[in-house]
Amino acid sequence: MFSSNTIITTLAASSVVAGAAVPQRPIPGLSNYYSDYRGRGRPYPGNETAPIPATTNGAVGPDDLLYQNLLSAEWAIYSFYQQGVEDFNASSFTSLGLPNTTYDRIQEIRNNEAGHLAIFQSQISSNSLKPGPCKYSFGITGPESFLITLTLLEIASMGFLTGLAQQTTLNATKGALTAVAETETRHETWALMDIWKSNPFAGPTDTSFPYANEILDNTNQFIIPGSCPRENPEYPYPSQNLAQFTYNPKTNSSLTSGTEIEFVFTTPPPAWNDTQDYYAVFYHGLLNVSMPFDTKTNTTMIPDFELNKGLIIGIIADTPGAPTLDTVLAGPVLLVEQPTGAIKLA
């Protein structure tokens, strides 16, 4: 799946974690560290926060840019889980009536995400810089809001990984992203079953979205302005700098398939042309369905997809189907349909 030579040449020293000797720089797939480590301390490589400069000169790797974008996104996801591990404990979740394994699972997911950091770093060639983390604010006010954000992040991860898989140059990268997406699916399945007591099945496929960088751009909302290392490349690159919108949850609509939805712009909207038709383009499973978008009321209808299943991703375009990147004018918005009623939790 990954270049074993690149990973195995990583230096390993010994340290003590949870009373047992483990590699200081454990290798994903050769160490149980990324599953079994427990504690509030930051697991490697989350404890090394400086960007890693290029050490050689030469042509960049064919998928270096993709992995730089992915590593920057992963720093945010890892940091979210690390904050949860630091801020909460087992009783934070058992007091909500959740299983006594909940905090343990959150630590294990944190470890998996740290493993993703190590993997993505290893896949960026020595001719390219490996981005470091920024500082983040997730708006977490307690264990309940943490769990809601957890559910959104996990399902969003699957959404942008399907898009990044369509950008790869190397088949090995396609395989790597598929394998990572499968792990994120395990996380989401656990959340749906243990936390939400919900059926995790979401139809025959999860949602495939072609424009991954648009979802990555959404994660910038968590970055504290000015907090990123100055050496970091632009994230994501390239960025369309699209108008951003969310949805209005405070309506009588259930915001599920076949119901009306109102979009609420969080940045200035596009300059609409009164003679132009615009479309809300919705992605669900492998489908892409366009609906008329009313620029006066910012409303449209969610298509009749499988009711309350999986993820719907919406964008606004000037062409039905948004067939090319330049036809997308705003978005995306992620409409989480599972667990039932999740979209109304905002």
CSV table of C-alpha atoms in Angstrom, one decimal:
chain,number,residue,atom,x,y,z
A,1,MET,CA,0.0,0.0,0.0
A,2,PHE,CA,2.8,2.4,0.9
A,3,SER,CA,6.5,2.6,0.0
A,4,SER,CA,8.0,0.3,2.6
A,5,ASN,CA,11.5,1.5,2.0
A,6,THR,CA,10.5,5.1,2.7
A,7,ILE,CA,8.7,4.2,6.0
A,8,ILE,CA,11.1,1.5,7.3
A,9,THR,CA,14.2,3.8,7.0
A,10,THR,CA,12.6,6.1,9.6
A,11,LEU,CA,14.9,6.1,12.7
A,12,ALA,CA,13.5,4.3,15.7
A,13,ALA,CA,14.6,4.9,19.3
A,14,SER,CA,13.0,3.6,22.5
A,15,SER,CA,10.9,5.4,25.1
A,16,VAL,CA,8.4,4.4,27.7
A,17,VAL,CA,4.7,4.7,27.1
A,18,ALA,CA,2.1,3.3,29.4
A,19,GLY,CA,4.8,1.3,31.1
A,20,ALA,CA,6.0,-0.6,28.0
A,21,ALA,CA,9.0,0.0,25.7
A,22,VAL,CA,7.8,1.2,22.3
A,23,PRO,CA,9.5,2.8,19.3
A,24,GLN,CA,9.8,6.6,19.7
A,25,ARG,CA,9.0,6.8,16.0
A,26,PRO,CA,6.7,3.7,15.5
A,27,ILE,CA,6.0,2.5,12.0
A,28,PRO,CA,2.3,2.1,11.0
A,29,GLY,CA,1.7,-1.5,10.3
A,30,LEU,CA,4.7,-2.7,12.2
A,31,SER,CA,3.7,-1.4,15.7
A,32,ASN,CA,0.6,-1.6,17.8
A,33,TYR,CA,1.3,1.9,19.1
A,34,TYR,CA,-1.3,3.5,16.8
A,35,SER,CA,-3.9,1.3,18.4
A,36,ASP,CA,-2.8,0.6,21.9
A,37,TYR,CA,-1.2,3.8,23.2
A,38,ARG,CA,-3.3,5.4,26.0
A,39,GLY,CA,-2.8,8.7,27.7
A,40,ARG,CA,-3.2,12.5,27.3
A,41,GLY,CA,0.3,12.9,26.0
A,42,ARG,CA,0.5,13.6,22.3
A,43,PRO,CA,1.5,10.5,20.3
A,44,TYR,CA,4.1,10.7,17.7
A,45,PRO,CA,4.2,12.5,15.3
A,46,GLY,CA,1.7,14.8,16.9
A,47,ASN,CA,4.3,15.8,19.5
A,48,GLU,CA,6.6,17.2,16.8
A,49,THR,CA,4.9,20.2,15.4
A,50,ALA,CA,7.5,22.0,13.2
A,51,PRO,CA,7.2,21.6,9.5
A,52,ILE,CA,9.8,19.2,8.0
A,53,PRO,CA,11.8,21.0,5.3
A,54,ALA,CA,12.9,19.3,2.1
A,55,THR,CA,16.2,17.6,2.5
A,56,THR,CA,17.1,17.1,-1.1
A,57,ASN,CA,16.8,19.0,-4.4
A,58,GLY,CA,15.0,17.6,-7.4
A,59,ALA,CA,11.6,17.0,-8.9
A,60,VAL,CA,8.8,16.8,-6.5
A,61,GLY,CA,7.0,13.4,-6.2
A,62,PRO,CA,4.0,12.9,-8.5
A,63,ASP,CA,1.5,13.0,-5.6
A,64,ASP,CA,3.4,15.3,-3.2
A,65,LEU,CA,0.9,18.2,-3.5
A,66,LEU,CA,-2.0,15.8,-2.8
A,67,TYR,CA,-0.3,14.5,0.3
A,68,GLN,CA,0.6,18.0,1.5
A,69,ASN,CA,-3.1,19.0,1.3
A,70,LEU,CA,-4.1,15.7,3.0
A,71,LEU,CA,-1.4,16.1,5.7
A,72,SER,CA,-2.6,19.7,6.5
A,73,ALA,CA,-6.2,18.4,6.8
A,74,GLU,CA,-5.1,15.5,8.9
A,75,TRP,CA,-3.4,17.9,11.4
A,76,ALA,CA,-6.8,19.4,12.0
A,77,ILE,CA,-8.5,16.1,12.5
A,78,TYR,CA,-5.8,14.7,14.8
A,79,SER,CA,-5.8,17.9,16.8
A,80,PHE,CA,-9.6,17.6,17.3
A,81,TYR,CA,-9.3,14.2,18.8
A,82,GLN,CA,-6.2,15.2,20.9
A,83,GLN,CA,-8.3,18.0,22.3
A,84,GLY,CA,-11.0,15.6,23.2
A,85,VAL,CA,-8.6,13.3,24.9
A,86,GLU,CA,-7.1,16.2,26.9
A,87,ASP,CA,-10.4,17.9,27.8
A,88,PHE,CA,-12.6,14.9,28.7
A,89,ASN,CA,-12.3,11.6,30.6
A,90,ALA,CA,-14.3,8.4,30.8
A,91,SER,CA,-17.0,9.9,33.1
A,92,SER,CA,-17.6,12.7,30.7
A,93,PHE,CA,-19.3,10.2,28.4
A,94,THR,CA,-20.7,7.7,30.9
A,95,SER,CA,-22.5,10.6,32.5
A,96,LEU,CA,-24.4,10.9,29.2
A,97,GLY,CA,-25.4,7.3,29.4
A,98,LEU,CA,-22.8,6.2,26.8
A,99,PRO,CA,-20.8,2.9,27.1
A,100,ASN,CA,-17.9,2.9,29.5
A,101,THR,CA,-15.6,2.2,26.5
A,102,THR,CA,-16.4,5.5,24.8
A,103,TYR,CA,-13.4,7.5,26.0
A,104,ASP,CA,-11.1,4.5,25.3
A,105,ARG,CA,-12.4,4.4,21.7
A,106,ILE,CA,-11.8,8.2,21.3
A,107,GLN,CA,-8.2,7.6,22.4
A,108,GLU,CA,-7.9,4.8,19.9
A,109,ILE,CA,-9.3,6.9,17.1
A,110,ARG,CA,-6.8,9.7,18.1
A,111,ASN,CA,-4.0,7.1,17.7
A,112,ASN,CA,-5.3,6.1,14.3
A,113,GLU,CA,-5.2,9.7,13.2
A,114,ALA,CA,-1.7,10.1,14.5
A,115,GLY,CA,-0.8,7.1,12.4
A,116,HIS,CA,-2.3,8.9,9.4
A,117,LEU,CA,0.0,11.8,10.1
A,118,ALA,CA,3.0,9.5,10.1
A,119,ILE,CA,1.8,7.8,6.9
A,120,PHE,CA,1.2,11.0,5.0
A,121,GLN,CA,4.5,12.5,6.1
A,122,SER,CA,6.3,9.3,4.8
A,123,GLN,CA,4.6,9.6,1.4
A,124,ILE,CA,5.8,13.2,0.7
A,125,SER,CA,9.2,13.0,-1.1
A,126,SER,CA,12.3,14.4,0.4
A,127,ASN,CA,12.2,17.1,-2.3
A,128,SER,CA,9.1,18.6,-0.7
A,129,LEU,CA,8.2,20.3,2.6
A,130,LYS,CA,6.0,18.4,5.0
A,131,PRO,CA,3.5,20.9,6.5
A,132,GLY,CA,3.2,21.3,10.3
A,133,PRO,CA,0.0,22.0,12.3
A,134,CYS,CA,-1.8,25.3,12.8
A,135,LYS,CA,-3.7,26.2,16.0
A,136,TYR,CA,-7.4,25.3,15.8
A,137,SER,CA,-10.7,26.2,17.4
A,138,PHE,CA,-13.5,23.7,17.1
A,139,GLY,CA,-16.1,25.5,19.1
A,140,ILE,CA,-16.4,22.5,21.5
A,141,THR,CA,-18.5,23.4,24.6
A,142,GLY,CA,-18.8,20.0,26.2
A,143,PRO,CA,-18.8,16.3,25.5
A,144,GLU,CA,-22.1,16.5,23.5
A,145,SER,CA,-20.8,19.0,21.0
A,146,PHE,CA,-17.6,17.1,20.8
A,147,LEU,CA,-19.5,14.0,19.7
A,148,ILE,CA,-21.6,15.9,17.2
A,149,THR,CA,-18.5,17.4,15.6
A,150,LEU,CA,-16.8,14.0,15.6
A,151,THR,CA,-19.7,12.6,13.5
A,152,LEU,CA,-19.4,15.4,11.0
A,153,LEU,CA,-15.6,15.2,10.7
A,154,GLU,CA,-15.6,11.4,10.1
A,155,ILE,CA,-18.2,11.5,7.4
A,156,ALA,CA,-16.6,14.6,5.9
A,157,SER,CA,-13.3,12.7,5.8
A,158,MET,CA,-14.9,10.0,3.6
A,159,GLY,CA,-16.3,12.7,1.4
A,160,PHE,CA,-12.9,14.4,0.6
A,161,LEU,CA,-11.0,11.1,0.4
A,162,THR,CA,-13.3,10.0,-2.5
A,163,GLY,CA,-12.4,13.3,-4.3
A,164,LEU,CA,-8.7,13.1,-3.6
A,165,ALA,CA,-8.7,9.5,-5.0
A,166,GLN,CA,-9.8,11.1,-8.3
A,167,GLN,CA,-6.8,13.5,-8.3
A,168,THR,CA,-4.0,10.9,-7.8
A,169,THR,CA,-1.2,10.2,-10.3
A,170,LEU,CA,-0.1,6.9,-8.8
A,171,ASN,CA,-2.3,3.8,-8.5
A,172,ALA,CA,-0.5,3.2,-5.1
A,173,THR,CA,-1.9,6.5,-3.9
A,174,LYS,CA,-5.4,5.5,-4.9
A,175,GLY,CA,-5.0,2.3,-2.9
A,176,ALA,CA,-3.6,4.2,0.1
A,177,LEU,CA,-6.6,6.6,0.1
A,178,THR,CA,-9.0,3.8,-0.2
A,179,ALA,CA,-7.4,2.1,2.8
A,180,VAL,CA,-7.5,5.2,4.9
A,181,ALA,CA,-11.2,5.8,3.9
A,182,GLU,CA,-12.0,2.3,5.1
A,183,THR,CA,-10.5,3.2,8.5
A,184,GLU,CA,-12.5,6.4,8.7
A,185,THR,CA,-15.6,4.3,7.9
A,186,ARG,CA,-14.9,2.1,10.9
A,187,HIS,CA,-14.7,5.2,13.1
A,188,GLU,CA,-18.1,6.4,11.7
A,189,THR,CA,-19.7,3.0,12.1
A,190,TRP,CA,-18.6,2.9,15.7
A,191,ALA,CA,-20.0,6.4,16.3
A,192,LEU,CA,-23.4,5.6,14.7
A,193,MET,CA,-23.8,2.3,16.6
A,194,ASP,CA,-22.3,3.1,20.1
A,195,ILE,CA,-23.0,6.8,20.4
A,196,TRP,CA,-26.2,7.3,18.4
A,197,LYS,CA,-27.7,3.8,18.6
A,198,SER,CA,-28.3,4.1,14.9
A,199,ASN,CA,-28.3,1.7,12.0
A,200,PRO,CA,-24.9,2.4,10.4
A,201,PHE,CA,-25.9,1.1,6.9
A,202,ALA,CA,-26.3,3.9,4.3
A,203,GLY,CA,-27.1,2.2,1.1
A,204,PRO,CA,-24.8,0.5,-1.4
A,205,THR,CA,-22.2,3.2,-1.6
A,206,ASP,CA,-21.0,6.2,0.4
A,207,THR,CA,-21.0,9.6,-1.4
A,208,SER,CA,-18.4,10.3,-4.0
A,209,PHE,CA,-17.5,14.0,-4.5
A,210,PRO,CA,-15.2,15.0,-7.3
A,211,TYR,CA,-13.9,18.4,-6.0
A,212,ALA,CA,-12.0,17.4,-2.8
A,213,ASN,CA,-10.2,20.7,-2.4
A,214,GLU,CA,-13.6,22.4,-1.9
A,215,ILE,CA,-14.2,20.3,1.2
A,216,LEU,CA,-10.7,20.9,2.4
A,217,ASP,CA,-11.3,24.6,2.1
A,218,ASN,CA,-14.1,24.2,4.5
A,219,THR,CA,-11.7,23.0,7.2
A,220,ASN,CA,-10.1,26.4,7.2
A,221,GLN,CA,-13.0,27.5,9.5
A,222,PHE,CA,-11.2,25.7,12.3
A,223,ILE,CA,-7.9,27.4,11.8
A,224,ILE,CA,-7.1,30.3,14.1
A,225,PRO,CA,-6.0,33.1,11.7
A,226,GLY,CA,-2.3,33.7,11.6
A,227,SER,CA,-1.5,30.5,13.6
A,228,CYS,CA,0.0,28.4,10.8
A,229,PRO,CA,3.7,27.9,10.4
A,230,ARG,CA,5.0,30.5,8.0
A,231,GLU,CA,6.8,27.7,6.1
A,232,ASN,CA,3.6,25.9,5.3
A,233,PRO,CA,2.4,25.9,1.7
A,234,GLU,CA,-1.0,27.4,0.9
A,235,TYR,CA,-3.8,25.2,2.0
A,236,PRO,CA,-5.5,23.8,0.2
A,237,TYR,CA,-3.7,24.3,-3.0
A,238,PRO,CA,-5.1,25.2,-5.4
A,239,SER,CA,-8.1,26.9,-3.8
A,240,GLN,CA,-11.0,28.4,-5.7
A,241,ASN,CA,-11.8,30.7,-2.8
A,242,LEU,CA,-15.5,30.0,-3.3
A,243,ALA,CA,-18.4,31.7,-1.5
A,244,GLN,CA,-19.2,29.6,1.5
A,245,PHE,CA,-22.7,28.7,2.9
A,246,THR,CA,-24.3,26.5,5.4
A,247,TYR,CA,-28.0,25.6,5.9
A,248,ASN,CA,-30.6,27.1,8.1
A,249,PRO,CA,-31.6,24.4,10.7
A,250,LYS,CA,-34.2,26.5,12.3
A,251,THR,CA,-36.9,25.8,9.8
A,252,ASN,CA,-40.0,23.6,9.7
A,253,SER,CA,-38.4,21.5,7.0
A,254,SER,CA,-36.9,18.2,8.2
A,255,LEU,CA,-34.0,19.0,5.8
A,256,THR,CA,-34.1,15.4,4.5
A,257,SER,CA,-34.7,14.1,1.0
A,258,GLY,CA,-37.5,15.7,-0.9
A,259,THR,CA,-37.8,18.7,1.4
A,260,GLU,CA,-37.0,22.4,1.1
A,261,ILE,CA,-33.7,23.8,2.3
A,262,GLU,CA,-32.5,27.4,2.8
A,263,PHE,CA,-28.9,28.2,2.3
A,264,VAL,CA,-27.2,30.8,4.6
A,265,PHE,CA,-24.1,32.4,3.2
A,266,THR,CA,-21.3,32.8,5.7
A,267,THR,CA,-19.2,34.9,3.2
A,268,PRO,CA,-20.4,37.3,0.6
A,269,PRO,CA,-22.5,35.4,-2.0
A,270,PRO,CA,-21.5,35.3,-5.7
A,271,ALA,CA,-22.6,38.2,-7.9
A,272,TRP,CA,-25.8,36.8,-9.4
A,273,ASN,CA,-26.9,37.5,-13.0
A,274,ASP,CA,-30.6,38.0,-13.2
A,275,THR,CA,-30.7,36.4,-16.7
A,276,GLN,CA,-28.7,33.3,-15.7
A,277,ASP,CA,-30.2,30.1,-14.2
A,278,TYR,CA,-28.4,28.6,-11.2
A,279,TYR,CA,-28.5,25.2,-9.8
A,280,ALA,CA,-28.1,23.5,-6.4
A,281,VAL,CA,-26.1,20.3,-7.4
A,282,PHE,CA,-26.5,17.5,-4.8
A,283,TYR,CA,-24.2,14.5,-4.6
A,284,HIS,CA,-25.3,11.3,-2.8
A,285,GLY,CA,-23.9,7.9,-3.4
A,286,LEU,CA,-22.6,7.9,-6.9
A,287,LEU,CA,-25.5,10.2,-8.1
A,288,ASN,CA,-25.4,13.9,-9.0
A,289,VAL,CA,-28.8,15.6,-9.2
A,290,SER,CA,-29.4,19.3,-10.0
A,291,MET,CA,-32.2,21.3,-8.7
A,292,PRO,CA,-33.2,24.9,-9.5
A,293,PHE,CA,-31.7,27.4,-7.0
A,294,ASP,CA,-33.7,30.6,-6.2
A,295,THR,CA,-31.1,33.4,-5.7
A,296,LYS,CA,-33.8,35.7,-4.2
A,297,THR,CA,-34.7,33.4,-1.3
A,298,ASN,CA,-31.6,31.2,-1.3
A,299,THR,CA,-33.8,28.1,-1.3
A,300,THR,CA,-34.0,24.9,-3.2
A,301,MET,CA,-35.3,21.3,-2.8
A,302,ILE,CA,-33.2,18.4,-1.7
A,303,PRO,CA,-33.7,15.6,-4.2
A,304,ASP,CA,-35.6,12.4,-3.4
A,305,PHE,CA,-32.6,10.3,-2.3
A,306,GLU,CA,-32.8,7.4,0.2
A,307,LEU,CA,-34.4,9.0,3.2
A,308,ASN,CA,-32.1,9.7,6.1
A,309,LYS,CA,-29.2,7.7,4.7
A,310,GLY,CA,-25.5,8.7,4.6
A,311,LEU,CA,-24.2,12.0,3.4
A,312,ILE,CA,-25.5,14.6,0.9
A,313,ILE,CA,-23.0,17.2,-0.4
A,314,GLY,CA,-24.5,20.3,-2.0
A,315,ILE,CA,-22.9,23.0,-4.2
A,316,ILE,CA,-24.2,25.9,-6.3
A,317,ALA,CA,-23.3,25.9,-10.0
A,318,ASP,CA,-24.1,27.8,-13.1
A,319,THR,CA,-24.4,24.6,-15.1
A,320,PRO,CA,-26.5,21.5,-14.4
A,321,GLY,CA,-24.4,18.7,-12.9
A,322,ALA,CA,-21.4,21.1,-12.3
A,323,PRO,CA,-19.4,19.1,-14.9
A,324,THR,CA,-16.2,21.1,-14.4
A,325,LEU,CA,-14.5,22.9,-11.5
A,326,ASP,CA,-15.1,26.3,-13.0
A,327,THR,CA,-18.9,25.8,-13.1
A,328,VAL,CA,-19.0,25.7,-9.2
A,329,LEU,CA,-19.8,29.1,-7.7
A,330,ALA,CA,-20.3,28.3,-4.0
A,331,GLY,CA,-20.0,25.6,-1.4
A,332,PRO,CA,-19.9,22.9,-0.5
A,333,VAL,CA,-22.3,22.2,2.3
A,334,LEU,CA,-22.4,18.8,4.0
A,335,LEU,CA,-25.9,17.4,5.0
A,336,VAL,CA,-25.4,14.6,7.4
A,337,GLU,CA,-28.5,12.3,7.2
A,338,GLN,CA,-27.4,9.8,9.8
A,339,PRO,CA,-28.2,9.6,12.6
A,340,THR,CA,-31.7,10.6,11.9
A,341,GLY,CA,-32.2,14.2,12.7
A,342,ALA,CA,-28.4,15.0,12.8
A,343,ILE,CA,-28.8,17.8,10.4
A,344,LYS,CA,-31.1,19.6,12.9
A,345,LEU,CA,-28.6,19.5,15.7
A,346,ALA,CA,-26.9,22.8,14.8
